[in-house]
Coordinates of C-alpha atoms and ligand atoms in Angstrom, one line a residue:
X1 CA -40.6 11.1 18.4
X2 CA -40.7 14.3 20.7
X3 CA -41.9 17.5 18.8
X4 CA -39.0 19.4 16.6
X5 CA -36.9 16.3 16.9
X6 CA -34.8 15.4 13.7
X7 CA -32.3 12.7 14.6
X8 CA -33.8 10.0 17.1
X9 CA -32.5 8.9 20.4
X10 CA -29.5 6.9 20.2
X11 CA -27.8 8.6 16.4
X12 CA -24.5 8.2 16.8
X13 CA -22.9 11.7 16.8
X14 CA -19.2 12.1 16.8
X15 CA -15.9 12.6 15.2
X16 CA -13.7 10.9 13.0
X17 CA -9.6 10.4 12.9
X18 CA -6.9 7.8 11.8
X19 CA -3.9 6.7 13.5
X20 CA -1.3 8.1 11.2
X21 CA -3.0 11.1 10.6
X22 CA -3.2 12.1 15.0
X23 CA -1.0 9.4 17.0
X24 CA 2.3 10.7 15.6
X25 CA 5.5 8.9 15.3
X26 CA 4.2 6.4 13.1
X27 CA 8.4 4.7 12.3
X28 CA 7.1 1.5 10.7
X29 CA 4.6 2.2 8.5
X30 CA 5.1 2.7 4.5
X31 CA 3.8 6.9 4.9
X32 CA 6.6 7.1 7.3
X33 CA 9.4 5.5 5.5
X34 CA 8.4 7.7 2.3
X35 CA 8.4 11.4 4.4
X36 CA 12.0 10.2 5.6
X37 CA 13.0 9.6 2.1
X38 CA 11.9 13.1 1.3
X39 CA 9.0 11.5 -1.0
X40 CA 6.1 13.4 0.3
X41 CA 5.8 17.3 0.8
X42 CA 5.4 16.7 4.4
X43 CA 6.3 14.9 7.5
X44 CA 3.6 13.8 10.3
X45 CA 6.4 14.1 13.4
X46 CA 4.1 13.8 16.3
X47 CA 1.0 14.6 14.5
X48 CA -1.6 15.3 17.3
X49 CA 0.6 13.1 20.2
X50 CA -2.8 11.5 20.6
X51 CA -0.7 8.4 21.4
X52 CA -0.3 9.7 24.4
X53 CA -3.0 12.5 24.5
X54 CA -6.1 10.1 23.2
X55 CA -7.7 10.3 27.3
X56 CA -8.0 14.3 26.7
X57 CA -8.9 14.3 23.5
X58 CA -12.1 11.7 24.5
X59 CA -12.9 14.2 27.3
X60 CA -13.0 16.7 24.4
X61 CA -15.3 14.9 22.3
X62 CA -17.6 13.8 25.5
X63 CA -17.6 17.2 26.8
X64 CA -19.3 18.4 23.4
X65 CA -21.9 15.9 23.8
X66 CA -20.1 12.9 21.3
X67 CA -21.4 9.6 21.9
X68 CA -19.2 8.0 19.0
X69 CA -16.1 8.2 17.3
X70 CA -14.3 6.8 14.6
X71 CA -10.6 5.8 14.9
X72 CA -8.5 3.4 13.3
X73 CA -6.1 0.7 14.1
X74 CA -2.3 1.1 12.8
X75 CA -1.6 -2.5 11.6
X76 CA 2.0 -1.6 11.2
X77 CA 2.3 -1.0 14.7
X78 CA 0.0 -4.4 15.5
X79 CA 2.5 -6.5 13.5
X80 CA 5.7 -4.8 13.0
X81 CA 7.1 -7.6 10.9
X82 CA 5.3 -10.7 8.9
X83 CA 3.4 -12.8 11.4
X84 CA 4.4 -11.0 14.9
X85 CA 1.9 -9.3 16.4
X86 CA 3.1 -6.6 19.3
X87 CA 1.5 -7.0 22.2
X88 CA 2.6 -3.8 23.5
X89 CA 0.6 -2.2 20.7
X90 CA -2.4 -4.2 21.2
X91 CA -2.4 -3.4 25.4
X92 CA -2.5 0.2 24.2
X93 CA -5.5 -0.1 21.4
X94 CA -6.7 -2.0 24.4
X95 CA -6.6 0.8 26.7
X96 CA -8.1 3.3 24.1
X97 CA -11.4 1.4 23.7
X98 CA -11.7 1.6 27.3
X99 CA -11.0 4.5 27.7
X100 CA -13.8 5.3 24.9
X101 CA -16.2 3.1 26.4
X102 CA -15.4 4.7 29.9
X103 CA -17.0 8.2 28.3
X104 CA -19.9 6.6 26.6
X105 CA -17.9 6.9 23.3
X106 CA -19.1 4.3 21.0
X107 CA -16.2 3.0 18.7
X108 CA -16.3 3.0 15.2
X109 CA -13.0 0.7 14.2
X110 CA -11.3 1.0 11.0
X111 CA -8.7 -1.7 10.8
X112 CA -6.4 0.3 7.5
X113 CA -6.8 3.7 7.0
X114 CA -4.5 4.2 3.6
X115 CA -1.2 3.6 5.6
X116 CA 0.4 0.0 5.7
X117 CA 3.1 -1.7 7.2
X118 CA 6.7 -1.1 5.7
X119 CA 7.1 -4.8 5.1
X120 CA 4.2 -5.0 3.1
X121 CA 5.1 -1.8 1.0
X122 CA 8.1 -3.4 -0.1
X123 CA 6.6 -6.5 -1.1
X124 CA 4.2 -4.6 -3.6
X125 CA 1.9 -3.2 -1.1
X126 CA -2.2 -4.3 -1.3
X127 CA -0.5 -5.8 -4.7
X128 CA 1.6 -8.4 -3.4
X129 CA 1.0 -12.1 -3.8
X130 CA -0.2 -12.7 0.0
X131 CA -1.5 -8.9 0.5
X132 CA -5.1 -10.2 1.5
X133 CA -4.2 -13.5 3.5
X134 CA -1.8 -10.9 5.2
X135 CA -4.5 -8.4 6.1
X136 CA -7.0 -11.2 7.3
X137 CA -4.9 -12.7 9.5
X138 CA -4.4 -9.3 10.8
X139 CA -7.9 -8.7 11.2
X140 CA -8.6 -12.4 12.4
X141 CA -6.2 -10.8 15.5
X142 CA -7.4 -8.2 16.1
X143 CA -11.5 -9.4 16.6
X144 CA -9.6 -12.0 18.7
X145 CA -7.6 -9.7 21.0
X146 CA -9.6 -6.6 20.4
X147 CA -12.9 -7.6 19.1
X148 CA -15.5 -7.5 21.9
X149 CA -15.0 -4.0 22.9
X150 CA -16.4 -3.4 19.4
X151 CA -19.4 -3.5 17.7
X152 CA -19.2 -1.4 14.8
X153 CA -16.1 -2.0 12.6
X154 CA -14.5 -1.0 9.2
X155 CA -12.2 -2.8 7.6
X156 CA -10.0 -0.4 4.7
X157 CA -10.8 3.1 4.1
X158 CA -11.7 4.3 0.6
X159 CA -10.1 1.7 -1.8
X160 CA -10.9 4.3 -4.5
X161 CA -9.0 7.1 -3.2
X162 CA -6.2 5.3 -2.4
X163 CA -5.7 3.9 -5.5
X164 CA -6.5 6.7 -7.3
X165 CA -3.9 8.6 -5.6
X166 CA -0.9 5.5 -4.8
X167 CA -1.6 4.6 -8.5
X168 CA -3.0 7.6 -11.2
X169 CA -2.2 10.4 -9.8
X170 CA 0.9 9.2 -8.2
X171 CA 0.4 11.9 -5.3
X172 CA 0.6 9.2 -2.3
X173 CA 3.3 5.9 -1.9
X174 CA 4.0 4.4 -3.9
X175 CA 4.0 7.1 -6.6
X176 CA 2.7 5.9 -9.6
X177 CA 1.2 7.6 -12.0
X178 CA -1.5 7.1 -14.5
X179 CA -1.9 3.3 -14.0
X180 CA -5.6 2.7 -14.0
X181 CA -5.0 -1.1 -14.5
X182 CA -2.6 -1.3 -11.4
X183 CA -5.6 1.3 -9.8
X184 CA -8.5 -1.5 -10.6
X185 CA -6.3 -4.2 -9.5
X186 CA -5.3 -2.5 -5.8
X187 CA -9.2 -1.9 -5.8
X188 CA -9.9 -5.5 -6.6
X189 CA -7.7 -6.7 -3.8
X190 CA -8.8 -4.3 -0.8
X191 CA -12.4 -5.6 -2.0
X192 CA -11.3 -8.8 -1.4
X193 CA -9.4 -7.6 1.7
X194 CA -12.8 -6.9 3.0
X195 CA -14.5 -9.7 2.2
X196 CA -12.1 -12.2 4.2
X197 CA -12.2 -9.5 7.1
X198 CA -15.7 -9.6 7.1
X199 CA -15.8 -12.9 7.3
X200 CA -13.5 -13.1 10.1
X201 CA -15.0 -10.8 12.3
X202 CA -18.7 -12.5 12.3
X203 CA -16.9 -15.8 12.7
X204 CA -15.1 -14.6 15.9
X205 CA -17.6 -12.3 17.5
X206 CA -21.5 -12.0 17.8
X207 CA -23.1 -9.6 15.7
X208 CA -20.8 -7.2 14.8
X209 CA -21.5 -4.3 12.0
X210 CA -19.0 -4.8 9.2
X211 CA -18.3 -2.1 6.3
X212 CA -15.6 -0.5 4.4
X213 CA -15.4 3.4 4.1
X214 CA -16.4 4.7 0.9
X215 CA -15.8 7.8 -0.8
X216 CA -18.5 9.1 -2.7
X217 CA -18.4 12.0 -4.6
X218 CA -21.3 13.0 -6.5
X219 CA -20.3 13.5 -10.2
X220 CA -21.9 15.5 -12.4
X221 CA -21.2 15.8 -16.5
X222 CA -20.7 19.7 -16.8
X223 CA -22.7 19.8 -20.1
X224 CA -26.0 17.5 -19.5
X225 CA -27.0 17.8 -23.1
X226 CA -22.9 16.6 -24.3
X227 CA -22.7 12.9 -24.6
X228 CA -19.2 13.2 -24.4
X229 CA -18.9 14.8 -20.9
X230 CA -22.2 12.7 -19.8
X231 CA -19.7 9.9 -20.6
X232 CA -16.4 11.5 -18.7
X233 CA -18.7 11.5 -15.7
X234 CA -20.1 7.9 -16.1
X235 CA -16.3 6.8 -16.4
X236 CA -15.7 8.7 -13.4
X237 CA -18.5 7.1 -11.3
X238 CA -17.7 3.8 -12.5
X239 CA -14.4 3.9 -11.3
X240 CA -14.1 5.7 -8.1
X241 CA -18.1 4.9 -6.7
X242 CA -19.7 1.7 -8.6
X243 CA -16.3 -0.2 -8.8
X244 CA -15.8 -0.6 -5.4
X245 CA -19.8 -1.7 -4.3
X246 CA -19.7 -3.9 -7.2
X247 CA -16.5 -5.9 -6.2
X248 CA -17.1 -6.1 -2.5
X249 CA -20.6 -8.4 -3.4
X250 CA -21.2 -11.5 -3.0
X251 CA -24.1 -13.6 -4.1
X252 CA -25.5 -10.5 -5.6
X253 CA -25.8 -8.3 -2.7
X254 CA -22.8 -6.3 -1.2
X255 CA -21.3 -8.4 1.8
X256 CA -21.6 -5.2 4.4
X257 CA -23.7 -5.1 7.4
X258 CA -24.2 -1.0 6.9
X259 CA -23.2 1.5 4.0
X260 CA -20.3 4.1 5.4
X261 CA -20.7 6.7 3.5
X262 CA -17.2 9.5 3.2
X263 CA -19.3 12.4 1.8
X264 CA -17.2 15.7 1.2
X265 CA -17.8 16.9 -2.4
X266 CA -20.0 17.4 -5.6
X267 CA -17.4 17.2 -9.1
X268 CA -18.4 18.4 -12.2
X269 CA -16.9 16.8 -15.2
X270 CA -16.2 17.7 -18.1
X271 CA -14.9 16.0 -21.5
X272 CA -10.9 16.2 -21.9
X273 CA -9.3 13.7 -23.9
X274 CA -5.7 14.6 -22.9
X275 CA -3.2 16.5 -20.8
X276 CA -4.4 16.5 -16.8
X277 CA -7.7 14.2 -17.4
X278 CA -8.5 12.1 -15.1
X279 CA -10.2 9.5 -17.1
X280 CA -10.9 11.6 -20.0
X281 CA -12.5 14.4 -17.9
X282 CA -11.2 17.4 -16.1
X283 CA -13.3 19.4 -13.5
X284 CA -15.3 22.2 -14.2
X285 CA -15.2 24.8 -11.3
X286 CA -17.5 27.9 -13.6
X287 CA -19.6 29.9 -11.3
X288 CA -22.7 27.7 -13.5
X289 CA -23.6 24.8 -11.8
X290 CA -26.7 25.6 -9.7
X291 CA -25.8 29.4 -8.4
X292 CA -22.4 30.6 -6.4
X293 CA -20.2 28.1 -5.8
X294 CA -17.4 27.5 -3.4
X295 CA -14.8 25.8 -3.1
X296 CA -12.7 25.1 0.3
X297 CA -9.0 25.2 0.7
X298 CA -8.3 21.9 -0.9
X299 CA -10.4 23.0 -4.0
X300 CA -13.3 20.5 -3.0
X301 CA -17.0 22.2 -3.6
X302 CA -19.4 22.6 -0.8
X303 CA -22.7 21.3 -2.2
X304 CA -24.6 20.0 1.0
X305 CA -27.4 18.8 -1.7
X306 CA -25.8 16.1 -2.9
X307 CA -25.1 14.6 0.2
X308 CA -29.3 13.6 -0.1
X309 CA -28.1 12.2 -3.2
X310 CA -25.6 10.0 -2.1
X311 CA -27.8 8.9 0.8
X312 CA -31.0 8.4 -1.5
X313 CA -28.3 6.2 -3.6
X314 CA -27.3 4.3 -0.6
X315 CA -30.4 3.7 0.3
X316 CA -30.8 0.9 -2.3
X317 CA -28.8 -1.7 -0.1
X318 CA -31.7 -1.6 2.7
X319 CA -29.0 -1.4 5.1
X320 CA -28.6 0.8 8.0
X321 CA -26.3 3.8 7.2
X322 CA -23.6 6.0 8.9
X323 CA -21.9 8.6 7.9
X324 CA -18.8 7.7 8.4
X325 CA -16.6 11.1 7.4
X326 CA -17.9 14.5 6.5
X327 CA -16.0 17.9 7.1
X328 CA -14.6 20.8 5.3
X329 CA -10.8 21.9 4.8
X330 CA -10.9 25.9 5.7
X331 CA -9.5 28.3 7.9
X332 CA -13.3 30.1 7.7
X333 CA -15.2 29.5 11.3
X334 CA -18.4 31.0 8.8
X335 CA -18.1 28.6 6.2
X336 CA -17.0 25.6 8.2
X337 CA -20.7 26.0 10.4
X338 CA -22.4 26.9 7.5
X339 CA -21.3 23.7 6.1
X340 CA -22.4 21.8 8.9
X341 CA -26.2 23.3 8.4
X342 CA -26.1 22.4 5.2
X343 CA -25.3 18.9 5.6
X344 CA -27.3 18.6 8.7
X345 CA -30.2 19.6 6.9
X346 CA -29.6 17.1 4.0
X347 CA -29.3 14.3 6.8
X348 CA -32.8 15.5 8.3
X349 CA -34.6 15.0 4.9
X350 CA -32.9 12.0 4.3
X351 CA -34.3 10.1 7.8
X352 CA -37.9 11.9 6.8
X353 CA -37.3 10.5 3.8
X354 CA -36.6 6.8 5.1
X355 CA -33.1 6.7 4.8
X356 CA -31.7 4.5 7.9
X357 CA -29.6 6.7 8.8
X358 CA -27.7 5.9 12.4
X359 CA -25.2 8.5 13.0
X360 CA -22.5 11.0 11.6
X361 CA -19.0 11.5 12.4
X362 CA -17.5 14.6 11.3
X363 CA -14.0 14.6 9.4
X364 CA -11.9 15.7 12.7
X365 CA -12.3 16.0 15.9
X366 CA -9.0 18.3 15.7
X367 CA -6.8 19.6 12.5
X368 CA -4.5 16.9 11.9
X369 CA -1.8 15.5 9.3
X370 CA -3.4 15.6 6.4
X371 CA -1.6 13.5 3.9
X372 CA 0.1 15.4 1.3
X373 CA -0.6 19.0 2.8
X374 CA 0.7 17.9 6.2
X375 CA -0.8 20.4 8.8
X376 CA -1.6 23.1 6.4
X377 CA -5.1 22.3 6.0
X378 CA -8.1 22.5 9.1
X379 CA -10.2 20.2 9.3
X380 CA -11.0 20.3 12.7
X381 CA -14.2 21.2 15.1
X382 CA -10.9 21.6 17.6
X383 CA -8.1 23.9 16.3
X384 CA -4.6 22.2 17.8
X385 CA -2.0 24.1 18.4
X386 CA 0.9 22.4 16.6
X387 CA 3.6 23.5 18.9
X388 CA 1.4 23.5 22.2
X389 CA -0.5 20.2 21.4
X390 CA -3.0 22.5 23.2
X391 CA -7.0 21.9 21.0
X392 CA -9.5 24.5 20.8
X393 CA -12.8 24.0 20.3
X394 CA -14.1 26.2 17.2
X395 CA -18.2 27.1 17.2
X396 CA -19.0 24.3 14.7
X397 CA -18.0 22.4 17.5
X398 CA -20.6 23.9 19.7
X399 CA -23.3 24.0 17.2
X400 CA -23.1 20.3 16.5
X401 CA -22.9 19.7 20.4
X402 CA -26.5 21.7 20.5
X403 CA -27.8 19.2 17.6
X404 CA -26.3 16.0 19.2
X405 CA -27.9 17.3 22.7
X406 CA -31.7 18.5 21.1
X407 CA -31.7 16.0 18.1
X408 CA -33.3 19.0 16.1
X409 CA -31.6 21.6 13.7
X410 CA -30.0 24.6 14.1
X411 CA -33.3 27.6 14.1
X412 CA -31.7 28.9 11.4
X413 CA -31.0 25.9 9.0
X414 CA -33.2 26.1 6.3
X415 CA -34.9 23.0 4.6
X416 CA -32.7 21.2 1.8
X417 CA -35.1 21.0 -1.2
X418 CA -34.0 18.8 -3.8
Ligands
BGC501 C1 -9.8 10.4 4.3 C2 -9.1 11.2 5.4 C3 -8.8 12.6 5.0 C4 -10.1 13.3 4.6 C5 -9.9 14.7 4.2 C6 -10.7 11.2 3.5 O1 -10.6 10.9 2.1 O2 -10.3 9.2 4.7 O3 -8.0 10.5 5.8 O4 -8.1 13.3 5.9 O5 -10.6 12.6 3.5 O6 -9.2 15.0 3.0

């Protein structure tokens, strides 16, 4: 490898988005029904228009030196009801993977990215009877109609998180609250989800990469020397990390081609038996964890370090990894780019390291709908202009264009020592 050079020839550098959260005017899916019914804070309108915007948007992301980016397929536009498949829908999906591949955009395809169709939210959601012969058949579709534009493919995004929040939490459709056992079960059944999707894909197409997005937080018992909050953190792990890797195996080893790893945040936990514990732990956000701390505008620490965690944990599979989201909610253009050093630098020590690490997509190419906050949250390297639809490119943007065109890091990134 060339002097100074970090990140070889051919990382995948890019951005990250999902339909619902940027195409806008998303009528059939369960999200939508539930902002109509005045369930959620929020409604996603037009989002980003990228419906009809995606070609500029592309431009963006090539113009800033992308070669990847993540989207995702809505399946509730794909098949609007049970077992009919819009082709309408697929032309247009169609027409965005060639317009990717046009610009040297690799695609990175998740197939559900939280939302679902209405139809299936009313029969119980990833809990009803046929929920995974449903979503394969789906996915069988798709590789058929869609698949050879694609090589690198995700079939649900974050099982964890979407339980967590459809089912304990009760934050997201379809609102319940404190039902770990319905939590496991929606879990179970996106694992299994997976597993038929997987299949599907390498049956229809030649060697295709096949994953599912996974959140990993890095959990940390507030206390080390307390069993009890060592504890609240294990149950923690278990639930939203290990759960997830454990039921998507097969013959011992888990059925993905690649780890995709959704790093944003370290948690420390501490013991709580009642009141707002999440599995018998709260969060501890005292200024004595390791120095300073901070927080961004979703309350989510910035702790670059334990990205090298996750990664050095990933890195038991053997598989190639990709990061598959990373980003910061914040309206501060200092702390967004010093964010990006930091986790750049964790990503360089990981490949010295040996991690096979192929790329990193950063959580959004522009601020978007962001689930329960709507649009009051940035995540973007482009601000958008909500009433313009116009996107401006903020300087994290530009400093990850310099890394994706040098392969080295920023001059002024220090080292991540861990
Ligand atoms: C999700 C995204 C979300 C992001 C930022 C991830 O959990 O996959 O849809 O916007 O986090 O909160």
């Amino acid at each position: 490898m060339e002097e100074g050079r970090v990140f070889p020839k051919g990382f995948l550098w890019g951005a990250a988005t999902a339909a619902h959260q940027v195409e806008g005017d998303n009528r059939a899916s369960d999200w939508w029904a539930a902002e109509e019914a005045g369930l959620l804070p929020h409604r996603s309108g037009d989002a980003c228009r990228h419906r009809e915007l995606y070609e500029r948007d592309f431009d963006l992301a090539r113009s800033f030196g992308h070669n990847a980016h993540r989207l995702s397929l809505e399946w509730s536009r794909l098949e609007p009801e049970p077992g009919r498949f819009e082709d309408r829908w697929f032309d247009h999906y169609a027409r965005v993977l060639d317009a990717l591949r046009l610009r040297g955009l690799e695609p990175v395809v998740t197939l559900q990215h939280f939302t679902l169709p209405r139809w299936l939210a009313s029969r119980g959601g990833w809990l009803a009877r046929d929920a995974v012969e449903r979503f394969a058949d789906y996915a069988g579709e798709v590789a058929r109609r869609l698949g050879r534009a694609v090589r690198w493919w995700i079939t649900v995004n974050e099982p964890s998180v979407l339980a967590k929040q459809g089912y304990v939490t009760g934050e997201w459709p379809p609102f319940r609250r404190g039902r770990w056992d319905l939590a496991s079960r929606v879990i179970a059944r996106m694992a299994a989800a997976h597993r038929i999707a997987h299949a599907r894909l390498h049956a229809a197409l030649p060697a295709p990469m096949v994953s599912f997005a996974h959140s990993t937080p890095w959990i940390e018992p507030c206390d080390p020397s307390r069993r009890l909050d060592r504890l609240a953190a294990r149950l923690r792990r278990a639930f939203l990390v290990d759960l997830s890797f454990a039921l998507v195996r097969r013959g011992g080893r888990p059925l993905i081609d690649y780890v995709a790893i959704n790093y944003y945040t370290r948690t420390v936990v501490r013991w709580a038996p009642r009141g707002k514990a999440l599995l018998f732990g709260v969060e501890c956000r005292e200024p004595h964890h390791g120095g300073p701390r901070r927080f961004d505008d979703l309350g989510q620490e910035v702790w670059p370090e334990a990205l090298l965690h996750v990664l050095r944990d990933a890195a038991r599979f053997a598989l190639p990894v990709l990061i598959t989201e990373n980003g910061i909610a914040t309206s501060d253009e200092r702390l967004r780019e010093e964010h990006l050093r930091g986790h750049l630098a964790a990503l360089a020590r990981a490949i010295e390291e040996g991690v096979d690490l192929r790329g990193y997509l950063y959580w959004s190419l522009m601020d978007n709908f962001e689930w329960a906050e709507g649009t009051t949250v940035r995540f973007g390297l482009a601000e958008t202009d909500f009433a313009t639809q116009e996107r401006r490119p903020r300087r994290t943007m530009r400093l990850l264009a310099e890394v994706a065109r040098t392969g080295r890091l920023p001059s002024e990134t220090l080292p991540v020592e861990v």
